[in-house]
Amino acid sequence: MKRKVTLKQIARELDVSISTVSKALRNSKEISEDTREKVQAFAKLYNYRPNNIALSLKNRKTKTIGIIIPEIVHHFFSKVIRGIELVANKRGYNVIVGLSNESFSKEVINMEMLANGSIDGFILSISKETLLQQDYHHFTETISQGMPIVMFDRVVNEVLCDKVIVDDLKGSKKAVNTLIEKGCKTIAIITTKDYVSVGKLRTQGYLEALNENDIKALGSLILKVDDKLVSEDHLDVLEKDIETLFESNKDIDGIFAVNELYAITAMKVARKLGLNIPEDVQVIGFTDGVLSKHATPSLTTVSQHAQQMGEQSAELLINNLEIEEDEDYYQTVVIETEIIERESTK
Amino acid sequence: MKRKVTLKQIARELDVSISTVSKALRNSKEISEDTREKVQAFAKLYNYRPNNIALSLKNRKTKTIGIIIPEIVHHFFSKVIRGIELVANKRGYNVIVGLSNESFSKEVINMEMLANGSIDGFILSISKETLLQQDYHHFTETISQGMPIVMFDRVVNEVLCDKVIVDDLKGSKKAVNTLIEKGCKTIAIITTKDYVSVGKLRTQGYLEALNENDIKALGSLILKVDDKLVSEDHLDVLEKDIETLFESNKDIDGIFAVNELYAITAMKVARKLGLNIPEDVQVIGFTDGVLSKHATPSLTTVSQHAQQMGEQSAELLINNLEIEEDEDYYQTVVIETEIIERESTK
DNA sequence: TTGTACGCGTTATCAA
DNA sequence: TTGATAACGCGTACAA
């Protein structure tokens, strides 16, 4: 077992000083061609690689980005990570991942662990519990210590930093308008409780779209699911709720769901009730994931371009990190949504 | 913007030496209660946290695990990560993720970046290209430098290290036996080319199960999909192939697919051809993911317990890291599979 | 009870 | 052309 070789060892072996070795390896003109070659040959032989940790300590830069997301077993978030990783690697950065599991305390702990020197900056999406408690001190403190944050998707006005979001309002208006164009008269929405910022915005888009088309919004057509708990039997409750929705509104001919799971479940329930898709009921979901693509019938969705969000976030963060003068100028990048038409609409 | 505070700064402020501060913070008996309290109060006020990088350099331990996986937008892999992260955090470790994107060179580069001090050990699943080229020098070199590796799922005999695998052979036998018990007479398999170790093993399990039940295996019932390229239009080819499979074997009444995408696609094609599931054709897929669960009909699967694999891998690696004498004893943990019966079988 | 010195691996500066 | 020294931030053995 040959341990990793260090400058010191090379220096000892070749009977020169550490700094000579260091310079020789970096092709410094100061060193004679003779020793340079000798050192480089030796280094190559022993496969010398500078120790990242030592470099980080010296440069006060880790070249590592910390990602904090609520959940990784989730198509949207994993796609964002892929985007971040792509850009990060291209620009010489690594990516370290922390999961909050939608919990406030895990979010705080994870951030504290990483903020103590392990990373240069954060890219994160806020946990539901944090959104609910509206306690953002860990974000503001991190920023005030000089560590930049980029938030994506689940963001919050109270924290000043770069943000990458989808135009949820516009996106859901697009979706509802599409349903209306395709002939829907009675459109229901399956959404989340309002504390989830994106859920709230998407509900608002639904209402505005109806309003602009002179369709009266009915409270009975709005189903707000409480998904505080990401539990297994949560699904049963969801199905029951949707069933009730259909049964108390027999004339529903369009469904807009704020995520693909809700949409898929709605289709399932509809089918169970003898309704055909898209003939009797048309369905559109927000978030384009695997479920939508491979469902039968496949689901028409509002694509968020998750990977692009990740890429943008990484670009923003790294630009911020590598710019000398850190001006207090924060930008919010809005990623355009796109309707992907599949079989669940006519 | 208050920069992160260091021992040195605290020492200067309080007019004591750095080591006094260090000791005081670690509650050393050497320090008088007086100064101890003074230092601790000050540290608390300025929210002092030791710098991880400095600690890593000093202790020659990073308390960080490197994960290299072929793809993150994948239910199985993200579940494994969740398992790793869970155990890692519980035991005081962080997790840094590198994606090989199924490419040999990206796998090598990623490992080299992380191996130079950034992490204490690897947990990885081998990329397809690496499996195809059968070039494992980067693994063996890493190990010979004293950095432990735990491989999961896609492993290889040529590399000596801890491994966590699913009993693919037994799992697929279970699946095929289930189909036989449920009355299937003509069972086809949709699998990968043989260089994917798990694909090969699952095919083998299929053959053995047939053999043990005195059913003759027919070459025409074995569809080996070439999924070297994870491309979008790959799906079309897949559908075509499956369609051909059905049409040239009209009596197929059972399908065993080595992953859920193949299974779902098979169901889709079957339905298109007017076949009912599970009445005409029963389907079982390997790998239990979201697609299986939310498909219509929902898919009977062989669950690999991905999260458990991640947890086991992390336990194995951390145990290895924290044990003093590193004996050259490697173990392979086999995670039992489990048939999860849903609607795609009778 | 407190402080000094050293080392982890590296690079930059300055002296020889 | 080469080498010694300091510094990044920390902990600890040893000296005062």
XYZ file of C-alpha atoms (C1' of nucleotides) in Angstrom:
724
model
C 0.000 0.000 0.000
C 1.754 3.099 -1.209
C 0.440 6.165 0.580
C -0.173 9.343 -1.303
C 3.110 11.099 -1.938
C 3.696 14.667 -0.750
C 6.098 17.416 -1.661
C 8.048 16.721 1.461
C 8.658 13.112 0.542
C 9.762 13.993 -2.950
C 12.082 16.613 -1.517
C 13.624 14.124 0.881
C 14.091 11.465 -1.792
C 15.711 13.866 -4.218
C 17.629 15.671 -1.539
C 16.351 19.109 -2.407
C 14.108 21.502 -0.524
C 10.350 21.410 -0.512
C 10.076 24.757 -2.195
C 12.347 23.640 -4.990
C 10.060 20.728 -5.634
C 7.013 22.940 -5.547
C 8.530 25.374 -7.997
C 9.843 22.661 -10.286
C 6.428 21.104 -10.522
C 4.849 24.404 -11.380
C 7.400 24.913 -14.131
C 8.957 27.918 -12.491
C 11.686 29.596 -14.522
C 13.673 29.914 -11.333
C 14.564 26.252 -11.345
C 17.222 24.786 -13.597
C 15.995 22.604 -16.364
C 17.995 19.818 -14.876
C 16.314 19.652 -11.491
C 12.995 20.497 -13.032
C 13.074 17.411 -15.201
C 14.353 15.285 -12.384
C 11.589 16.390 -10.061
C 8.857 16.114 -12.645
C 9.927 12.641 -13.627
C 9.927 11.548 -10.017
C 6.559 13.130 -9.391
C 5.087 11.462 -12.395
C 6.483 8.123 -11.348
C 4.919 8.378 -7.931
C 1.793 9.951 -9.357
C 2.031 13.074 -7.273
C -1.135 15.174 -6.939
C -1.369 18.249 -4.744
C -3.532 17.776 -1.685
C -6.822 19.584 -2.135
C -7.303 20.174 1.542
C -3.969 21.885 1.922
C -4.730 24.011 -1.108
C -8.116 24.904 0.274
C -6.591 25.973 3.546
C -3.963 28.031 1.827
C -6.191 29.656 -0.756
C -9.174 30.001 1.519
C -11.211 28.542 -1.258
C -12.523 25.033 -1.451
C -13.733 25.044 -5.028
C -16.738 23.198 -3.726
C -20.404 24.102 -3.860
C -22.839 23.066 -1.159
C -26.301 22.003 -2.277
C -29.137 21.777 0.220
C -32.371 20.332 -1.062
C -35.443 19.029 0.713
C -35.423 15.624 -0.920
C -33.306 13.784 -3.424
C -35.680 11.010 -4.413
C -37.514 13.430 -6.585
C -37.166 13.881 -10.285
C -37.173 17.648 -10.172
C -34.445 17.987 -7.581
C -32.217 15.328 -9.030
C -32.458 17.034 -12.401
C -31.461 20.320 -10.813
C -28.467 18.615 -9.221
C -27.456 17.242 -12.565
C -27.519 20.748 -13.982
C -25.501 22.135 -11.106
C -22.978 19.345 -11.307
C -22.564 19.801 -15.024
C -21.681 23.473 -14.774
C -19.740 23.083 -11.539
C -17.455 20.422 -12.968
C -16.969 22.354 -16.149
C -15.757 25.283 -14.081
C -13.597 23.208 -11.766
C -15.877 22.855 -8.808
C -17.121 19.899 -6.838
C -20.538 19.477 -5.392
C -21.426 18.408 -1.893
C -25.001 17.488 -1.142
C -27.004 17.927 2.029
C -30.610 16.832 2.415
C -32.971 18.722 4.673
C -35.678 16.132 4.322
C -38.148 19.040 4.506
C -37.066 19.655 8.100
C -36.031 23.033 9.464
C -33.514 21.710 11.943
C -31.842 19.390 9.449
C -31.563 22.292 7.076
C -29.895 24.434 9.724
C -27.536 21.701 10.897
C -26.531 20.755 7.397
C -25.807 24.327 6.501
C -23.766 24.899 9.612
C -21.693 21.803 8.960
C -20.878 22.912 5.465
C -20.475 26.599 6.176
C -17.454 26.021 8.421
C -14.955 25.964 5.647
C -16.144 23.017 3.616
C -17.614 25.004 0.786
C -17.456 28.359 -0.954
C -21.175 28.932 -1.395
C -24.639 27.434 -1.310
C -27.269 26.547 -3.838
C -30.480 25.590 -2.083
C -34.219 25.172 -2.146
C -36.045 25.881 1.090
C -37.651 23.098 3.114
C -41.380 23.130 3.716
C -40.971 23.357 7.455
C -38.771 26.406 7.111
C -41.308 28.021 4.818
C -44.003 27.248 7.338
C -42.084 28.662 10.294
C -40.808 31.588 8.276
C -37.528 31.496 10.152
C -34.780 32.485 7.774
C -32.025 33.532 10.151
C -29.677 30.770 9.018
C -29.780 32.093 5.483
C -29.224 35.714 6.381
C -26.444 34.850 8.807
C -24.649 32.755 6.236
C -24.861 35.572 3.745
C -23.703 38.167 6.251
C -20.629 36.034 6.901
C -19.709 36.524 3.296
C -20.854 33.184 1.953
C -23.056 33.627 -1.093
C -26.324 31.750 -1.538
C -28.329 31.070 -4.648
C -31.898 29.939 -4.043
C -33.917 28.096 -6.629
C -37.566 27.214 -7.020
C -38.641 27.584 -3.419
C -37.428 31.063 -2.644
C -38.463 33.788 -0.295
C -38.522 37.567 -0.535
C -37.231 38.036 2.988
C -33.765 36.828 2.027
C -31.635 38.966 -0.247
C -29.640 36.793 -2.599
C -29.521 35.540 -6.166
C -32.522 33.483 -7.138
C -33.538 31.212 -9.957
C -37.215 30.602 -10.285
C -39.822 29.496 -12.675
C -42.562 31.911 -13.538
C -45.112 29.876 -11.627
C -47.867 32.364 -12.119
C -47.395 32.660 -15.847
C -46.822 28.942 -16.190
C -50.044 27.975 -14.508
C -51.936 30.611 -16.451
C -50.563 29.046 -19.588
C -51.759 25.661 -18.419
C -55.261 26.804 -17.539
C -55.532 28.794 -20.747
C -54.566 25.698 -22.676
C -57.384 23.795 -20.996
C -59.826 26.562 -21.797
C -58.720 26.689 -25.427
C -59.233 22.984 -25.659
C -62.825 23.447 -24.641
C -62.886 22.920 -20.883
C -65.701 24.716 -19.101
C -65.339 23.503 -15.538
C -61.736 23.400 -14.469
C -60.667 22.209 -11.052
C -57.250 22.741 -9.462
C -55.423 20.368 -7.178
C -52.860 22.381 -5.295
C -50.960 22.626 -2.016
C -51.585 24.722 1.030
C -50.553 28.315 0.609
C -47.393 28.258 2.686
C -45.645 26.476 -0.161
C -44.770 29.538 -2.197
C -44.894 27.823 -5.554
C -48.247 26.245 -4.725
C -49.674 29.599 -3.816
C -48.423 31.228 -6.995
C -49.757 28.433 -9.139
C -53.153 28.725 -7.493
C -53.070 32.428 -8.146
C -52.277 31.813 -11.811
C -55.248 29.498 -12.031
C -57.538 32.142 -10.581
C -56.219 34.859 -12.854
C -56.588 32.709 -15.944
C -60.196 31.959 -15.083
C -60.844 35.576 -14.362
C -59.387 36.758 -17.646
C -61.627 34.323 -19.461
C -64.698 35.427 -17.547
C -65.087 32.110 -15.843
C -66.226 32.280 -12.277
C -63.894 30.606 -9.802
C -65.668 28.270 -7.425
C -64.293 27.344 -4.030
C -65.563 23.820 -4.491
C -63.272 23.374 -7.495
C -60.162 24.199 -5.505
C -58.599 21.291 -3.647
C -55.760 22.290 -1.352
C -53.879 19.203 -0.278
C -51.947 19.270 2.953
C -48.687 17.629 2.086
C -46.744 18.650 5.114
C -45.996 14.996 5.629
C -44.457 13.096 2.779
C -45.840 9.817 3.952
C -46.839 6.678 2.197
C -50.480 6.590 3.170
C -50.696 10.214 2.186
C -51.643 8.823 -1.206
C -54.831 7.241 0.077
C -55.972 10.518 1.536
C -55.140 12.215 -1.733
C -57.199 9.734 -3.705
C -60.147 10.106 -1.373
C -59.997 13.870 -1.619
C -59.878 13.805 -5.376
C -62.741 11.332 -5.513
C -64.830 13.673 -3.402
C -63.858 16.518 -5.685
C -65.131 14.679 -8.732
C -68.298 13.471 -7.066
C -69.372 16.816 -5.747
C -68.624 18.465 -9.099
C -70.006 16.124 -11.718
C -69.357 18.556 -14.535
C -65.588 18.811 -14.167
C -63.999 18.510 -17.596
C -60.543 19.859 -16.843
C -57.998 19.352 -14.095
C -54.932 21.441 -13.421
C -52.618 19.858 -10.855
C -49.624 21.689 -9.396
C -47.376 18.645 -9.561
C -47.240 15.454 -11.509
C -48.138 13.138 -8.677
C -51.395 14.966 -8.110
C -52.062 14.887 -11.837
C -51.363 11.187 -12.177
C -53.496 10.421 -9.178
C -56.315 12.514 -10.575
C -56.182 10.532 -13.793
C -56.263 7.310 -11.844
C -59.285 8.368 -9.815
C -61.062 9.689 -12.900
C -60.601 6.413 -14.655
C -61.893 4.579 -11.639
C -65.014 6.706 -11.781
C -65.532 5.724 -15.394
C -64.296 8.952 -16.929
C -62.171 8.843 -20.042
C -59.067 10.941 -20.539
C -58.912 13.186 -22.470
C -62.462 12.725 -23.844
C -64.347 13.415 -20.602
C -61.677 15.100 -18.557
C -58.476 16.753 -19.723
C -55.530 16.950 -17.361
C -52.442 19.133 -17.166
C -49.769 18.909 -14.486
C -47.037 21.282 -13.407
C -43.492 19.849 -13.337
C -42.374 17.594 -16.117
C -40.982 14.361 -14.759
C -40.708 10.655 -15.507
C -44.189 9.960 -14.244
C -45.737 12.341 -16.756
C -43.782 10.998 -19.635
C -44.445 7.341 -18.989
C -47.993 7.507 -17.692
C -50.836 6.088 -19.744
C -52.162 8.267 -21.138
C -49.021 10.340 -21.025
C -49.496 13.618 -19.245
C -49.503 17.081 -20.734
C -47.326 19.211 -18.465
C -45.822 22.560 -17.750
C -42.094 21.932 -17.971
C -39.917 23.795 -15.500
C -36.634 23.004 -17.212
C -35.156 21.710 -14.007
C -31.718 21.001 -15.370
C -31.532 24.490 -16.799
C -32.440 25.871 -13.390
C -29.528 23.968 -11.931
C -27.159 25.206 -14.582
C -28.255 28.805 -14.109
C -27.924 28.549 -10.355
C -24.407 27.212 -10.657
C -23.407 29.909 -13.117
C -24.773 32.603 -10.846
C -23.019 31.255 -7.789
C -19.673 30.694 -9.440
C -19.749 34.091 -11.118
C -20.431 35.577 -7.731
C -17.557 33.611 -6.185
C -15.064 34.546 -8.833
C -15.859 38.207 -9.135
C -13.478 40.354 -7.140
C -15.591 43.197 -5.864
C -18.697 41.752 -4.323
C -21.245 44.398 -4.931
C -24.518 43.913 -3.159
C -26.417 43.412 -6.335
C -28.674 40.423 -6.485
C -30.503 39.136 -9.476
C -33.475 36.873 -9.956
C -33.403 34.759 -13.061
C -36.753 33.578 -14.315
C -36.771 30.391 -16.317
C -39.550 30.278 -18.870
C -41.987 27.417 -18.626
C -43.153 25.465 -21.607
C -46.284 23.436 -22.201
C -45.449 19.940 -23.332
C -48.535 18.507 -24.961
C -49.087 14.812 -24.611
C -52.085 12.522 -24.530
C -53.990 13.813 -21.508
C -55.303 16.785 -23.452
C -57.140 16.869 -26.762
C -20.325 41.577 6.778
C -18.685 39.847 9.722
C -16.178 37.310 8.544
C -15.953 33.932 10.193
C -14.048 34.239 13.449
C -10.916 32.168 14.118
C -9.011 31.152 17.214
C -6.399 33.702 16.399
C -8.874 36.564 16.386
C -10.412 35.510 19.654
C -6.951 35.238 21.173
C -6.033 38.710 20.032
C -9.270 40.247 21.304
C -8.970 38.623 24.704
C -5.244 39.094 24.885
C -4.412 35.477 25.505
C -2.615 32.911 23.402
C -4.228 30.854 20.695
C -3.686 27.622 22.524
C -5.350 28.989 25.617
C -8.408 29.733 23.542
C -8.288 26.343 21.948
C -8.037 24.596 25.285
C -10.687 26.747 26.886
C -13.127 25.921 24.144
C -12.470 22.245 24.518
C -13.105 22.516 28.255
C -9.587 21.593 29.188
C -8.975 21.308 32.941
C -5.721 23.117 32.403
C -7.478 26.430 31.979
C -8.851 28.418 34.899
C -12.582 28.575 35.144
C -12.306 32.289 34.797
C -10.664 32.428 31.403
C -12.607 29.432 30.268
C -15.882 31.213 30.809
C -14.592 34.388 29.324
C -13.394 32.634 26.189
C -16.502 30.544 25.796
C -18.763 33.525 26.177
C -16.808 35.417 23.578
C -16.796 32.454 21.218
C -20.503 32.019 21.593
C -21.117 35.676 20.967
C -19.155 35.588 17.756
C -20.535 32.189 16.900
C -17.148 30.536 16.631
C -16.983 27.236 14.757
C -13.745 25.409 14.060
C -12.738 25.425 10.418
C -13.375 22.020 8.885
C -10.610 22.354 6.365
C -8.005 23.051 9.004
C -9.264 20.109 11.010
C -9.155 17.879 7.958
C -5.602 18.861 7.236
C -4.553 18.320 10.817
C -6.355 15.051 11.371
C -5.749 13.747 7.887
C -9.409 12.910 7.831
C -12.094 14.806 6.013
C -15.131 13.087 7.475
C -16.502 13.148 3.987
C -17.592 10.307 1.751
C -17.303 10.473 -2.009
C -20.122 8.979 -4.026
C -19.671 8.244 -7.710
C -22.739 7.117 -9.580
C -23.502 6.865 -13.269
C -26.617 8.991 -13.170
C -28.555 10.907 -10.575
C -31.845 11.377 -12.393
C -32.744 7.839 -11.569
C -34.957 6.612 -8.814
C -32.704 3.763 -7.808
C -29.559 5.828 -7.477
C -31.187 8.728 -5.730
C -32.673 6.320 -3.210
C -29.251 4.835 -2.604
C -27.872 8.328 -2.020
C -30.609 9.000 0.467
C -29.605 5.861 2.347
C -25.941 6.796 2.306
C -26.657 10.332 3.409
C -28.844 9.140 6.243
C -26.185 6.922 7.768
C -23.335 9.262 6.921
C -24.916 12.214 8.688
C -25.848 10.101 11.665
C -22.215 9.150 11.996
C -20.875 12.648 11.435
C -19.940 12.446 7.799
C -20.773 14.557 4.792
C -21.394 13.321 1.323
C -19.898 14.640 -1.877
C -21.391 13.509 -5.150
C -19.737 12.936 -8.472
C -21.577 11.791 -11.591
C -19.866 9.649 -14.167
C -22.734 9.960 -16.591
C -21.941 6.373 -17.612
C -18.617 7.558 -19.003
C -15.272 5.970 -18.187
C -13.247 9.139 -18.387
C -15.629 11.175 -16.261
C -15.525 8.412 -13.687
C -11.735 8.503 -13.626
C -11.496 12.286 -13.503
C -14.095 12.589 -10.791
C -12.363 9.998 -8.679
C -9.002 11.638 -9.098
C -10.382 15.013 -8.088
C -11.879 13.619 -4.930
C -9.089 11.224 -4.058
C -6.569 14.036 -3.551
C -7.539 14.722 -0.008
C -11.152 15.727 -0.395
C -12.639 12.539 0.977
C -11.878 9.565 3.179
C -13.386 6.870 1.008
C -15.618 6.047 -1.928
C -19.010 4.501 -2.402
C -19.639 3.887 -6.060
C -21.485 2.042 -8.773
C -19.545 1.381 -11.956
C -20.392 3.167 -15.195
C -21.478 1.173 -18.199
C -18.551 2.299 -20.274
C -16.122 1.134 -17.628
C -17.854 -2.219 -17.474
C -17.631 -2.453 -21.240
C -13.941 -1.562 -21.377
C -13.166 -3.648 -18.333
C -10.540 -1.161 -17.262
C -10.491 -1.032 -13.490
C -7.076 0.442 -12.791
C -8.499 3.581 -11.192
C -10.263 1.478 -8.604
C -7.321 -0.702 -7.754
C -4.953 2.247 -7.613
C -7.234 4.142 -5.282
C -7.465 1.145 -3.006
C -3.721 0.538 -3.062
C -3.220 4.121 -1.932
C -5.101 3.251 1.194
C -8.437 4.763 0.285
C -11.248 2.285 0.840
C -13.992 1.710 -1.713
C -17.410 0.189 -1.315
C -19.113 -0.822 -4.535
C -22.828 -1.313 -4.823
C -25.121 -2.855 -7.393
C -22.802 -2.720 -10.379
C -19.751 -4.466 -9.011
C -16.962 -6.470 -10.502
C -14.963 -9.470 -9.293
C -11.688 -8.069 -10.533
C -11.620 -5.427 -7.815
C -11.113 -6.493 -4.231
C -13.208 -4.352 -1.926
C -16.385 -4.348 0.122
C -19.497 -4.779 -1.961
C -23.216 -4.434 -1.494
C -25.312 -6.197 -4.047
C -28.725 -7.528 -4.633
C -29.036 -11.206 -5.303
C -29.916 -10.575 -8.912
C -29.943 -14.207 -9.816
C -32.224 -15.231 -6.992
C -34.368 -12.153 -7.439
C -35.064 -12.795 -11.066
C -35.684 -16.469 -10.385
C -38.244 -15.399 -7.831
C -39.857 -13.148 -10.412
C -40.014 -15.777 -13.121
C -41.238 -18.386 -10.667
C -43.996 -16.029 -9.623
C -45.074 -15.699 -13.229
C -45.045 -19.470 -13.642
C -47.059 -19.978 -10.469
C -49.576 -17.506 -11.753
C -50.084 -19.620 -14.824
C -47.755 -18.169 -17.436
C -46.614 -20.649 -20.055
C -44.656 -18.487 -22.449
C -42.482 -16.004 -20.649
C -40.316 -13.495 -22.445
C -37.503 -11.480 -20.918
C -36.509 -7.942 -21.782
C -32.964 -7.449 -20.614
C -29.741 -5.590 -21.331
C -26.635 -6.667 -23.148
C -24.429 -8.948 -21.122
C -21.701 -6.483 -20.251
C -24.010 -4.937 -17.692
C -23.309 -7.351 -14.880
C -26.722 -7.106 -13.284
C -28.430 -7.598 -16.638
C -26.429 -10.707 -17.272
C -27.212 -12.166 -13.868
C -30.901 -11.428 -14.227
C -30.968 -13.116 -17.593
C -29.255 -16.085 -16.051
C -31.863 -16.222 -13.293
C -34.577 -16.231 -15.916
C -32.969 -19.149 -17.702
C -32.462 -21.124 -14.520
C -36.020 -20.603 -13.392
C -37.332 -21.831 -16.702
C -35.001 -24.767 -16.599
C -36.022 -25.792 -13.100
C -39.621 -25.740 -14.210
C -38.908 -27.798 -17.302
C -39.786 -24.987 -19.631
C -37.652 -24.715 -22.692
C -35.909 -21.386 -23.126
C -36.322 -19.933 -26.580
C -33.910 -17.462 -28.068
C -36.794 -15.646 -29.682
C -38.221 -14.862 -26.241
C -35.067 -13.109 -25.105
C -34.807 -9.452 -26.043
C -31.441 -7.916 -25.254
C -31.703 -4.159 -25.496
C -28.603 -2.151 -26.211
C -28.846 0.751 -23.832
C -25.322 1.985 -24.134
C -26.738 5.341 -25.001
C -29.184 6.862 -22.588
C -30.843 8.895 -25.266
C -34.309 10.197 -25.710
C -35.174 8.454 -28.924
C -33.851 5.278 -27.423
C -37.433 4.772 -26.287
C -38.750 4.513 -29.818
C -36.293 1.787 -30.634
C -37.262 0.018 -27.451
C -40.939 0.144 -28.346
C -40.290 -1.150 -31.826
C -38.232 -4.021 -30.479
C -40.882 -4.998 -27.985
C -43.567 -4.794 -30.611
C -41.592 -7.174 -32.786
C -41.140 -9.447 -29.810
C -44.885 -9.665 -29.261
C -45.706 -10.088 -32.906
C -43.289 -12.872 -33.555
C -44.404 -14.663 -30.403
C -48.163 -14.427 -30.333
C -48.480 -16.733 -27.343
C -46.511 -14.643 -24.870
C -48.454 -14.495 -21.616
C -45.718 -13.312 -19.273
C -43.033 -10.661 -19.417
C -40.082 -10.296 -17.101
C -38.238 -7.012 -17.578
C -34.925 -6.264 -15.890
C -35.875 -2.698 -15.072
C -39.028 -0.754 -14.629
C -38.751 1.334 -17.749
C -38.623 -1.780 -19.905
C -41.579 -3.185 -17.985
C -43.677 -0.065 -18.332
C -42.866 0.174 -21.995
C -43.799 -3.461 -22.472
C -47.174 -2.798 -20.867
C -47.694 0.167 -23.110
C -46.892 -1.789 -26.255
C -49.022 -4.727 -25.125
C -51.976 -2.463 -24.601
C -51.453 -0.925 -27.998
C -51.600 -4.392 -29.490
C -54.925 -4.971 -27.782
C -53.627 -7.171 -25.003
C -55.018 -6.770 -21.506
C -52.877 -6.729 -18.397
C -52.876 -8.913 -16.398
C -55.556 -11.018 -18.142
C -53.654 -11.679 -21.369
C -50.143 -10.828 -20.328
C -48.694 -10.583 -16.846
C -45.696 -8.357 -16.249
C -43.025 -8.189 -13.573
C -40.186 -5.706 -13.486
C -36.916 -5.612 -11.597
C -36.242 -2.464 -9.541
C -39.054 -0.894 -7.587
C -39.393 2.762 -8.426
C -41.960 5.522 -8.807
C -42.899 4.413 -12.279
C -43.933 0.979 -11.066
C -45.933 2.301 -8.220
C -47.864 4.898 -10.143
C -48.311 3.087 -13.436
C -51.741 1.945 -14.532
C -52.006 -0.887 -13.923
C -49.434 -0.621 -11.188
C -46.492 -2.885 -11.727
C -45.536 -5.972 -9.781
C -41.815 -5.675 -9.102
C -38.745 -7.161 -7.550
C -37.738 -4.601 -4.963
C -34.034 -4.053 -4.490
C -34.356 -2.028 -1.314
C -32.223 0.713 -2.741
C -32.181 2.859 0.372
C -31.092 -0.111 2.435
C -28.270 -0.713 -0.022
C -27.136 2.840 0.525
C -27.317 2.496 4.280
C -25.367 -0.755 4.239
C -22.725 0.706 1.949
C -22.239 3.676 4.239
C -22.035 1.478 7.336
C -19.472 -0.717 5.665
C -17.329 2.194 4.533
C -17.425 4.075 7.800
C -16.698 0.947 9.807
C -13.732 0.384 7.573
C -12.574 3.980 8.031
C -12.880 3.953 11.769
C -11.322 0.604 12.468
C -7.694 0.891 13.529
C -5.972 -2.090 11.995
C -6.967 -2.368 8.400
C -6.968 -6.015 7.732
C -7.369 -7.004 4.130
C -10.694 -8.637 4.699
C -13.452 -7.705 2.326
C -17.060 -8.615 2.614
C -19.917 -8.717 0.181
C -23.296 -7.964 1.645
C -26.246 -9.356 -0.232
C -29.505 -7.510 0.132
C -32.520 -9.750 -0.190
C -34.985 -8.915 -2.885
C -38.684 -8.941 -2.337
C -41.571 -9.382 -4.728
C -44.041 -6.559 -4.418
C -47.286 -7.709 -5.947
C -49.419 -5.125 -7.644
C -51.909 -5.073 -10.465
C -49.817 -6.268 -13.377
C -49.992 -9.861 -12.183
C -53.054 -11.940 -11.318
C -2.489 28.126 34.803
C -0.709 29.827 30.511
C 2.239 30.041 26.470
C 5.577 28.160 22.863
C 6.549 25.226 19.243
C 5.347 21.990 15.901
C 3.039 19.712 12.218
C -0.710 18.738 8.689
C 0.690 20.128 2.743
C 0.971 23.871 0.029
C 2.645 28.280 -2.087
C 4.749 32.941 -2.013
C 8.288 35.927 -0.617
C 12.652 36.887 0.401
C 17.371 35.681 1.402
C 21.453 33.201 0.113
C 19.524 28.597 -9.093
C 18.148 27.073 -4.606
C 16.492 27.172 0.162
C 14.548 28.958 4.441
C 10.507 31.036 6.362
C 5.892 32.386 6.960
C 1.160 31.698 6.491
C -3.568 29.327 6.020
C -6.428 27.389 11.158
C -6.233 24.016 14.367
C -4.821 20.916 18.335
C -1.455 19.163 21.411
C 3.006 17.916 23.698
C 5.936 20.206 26.221
C 8.032 24.189 28.511
C 7.513 28.055 31.584
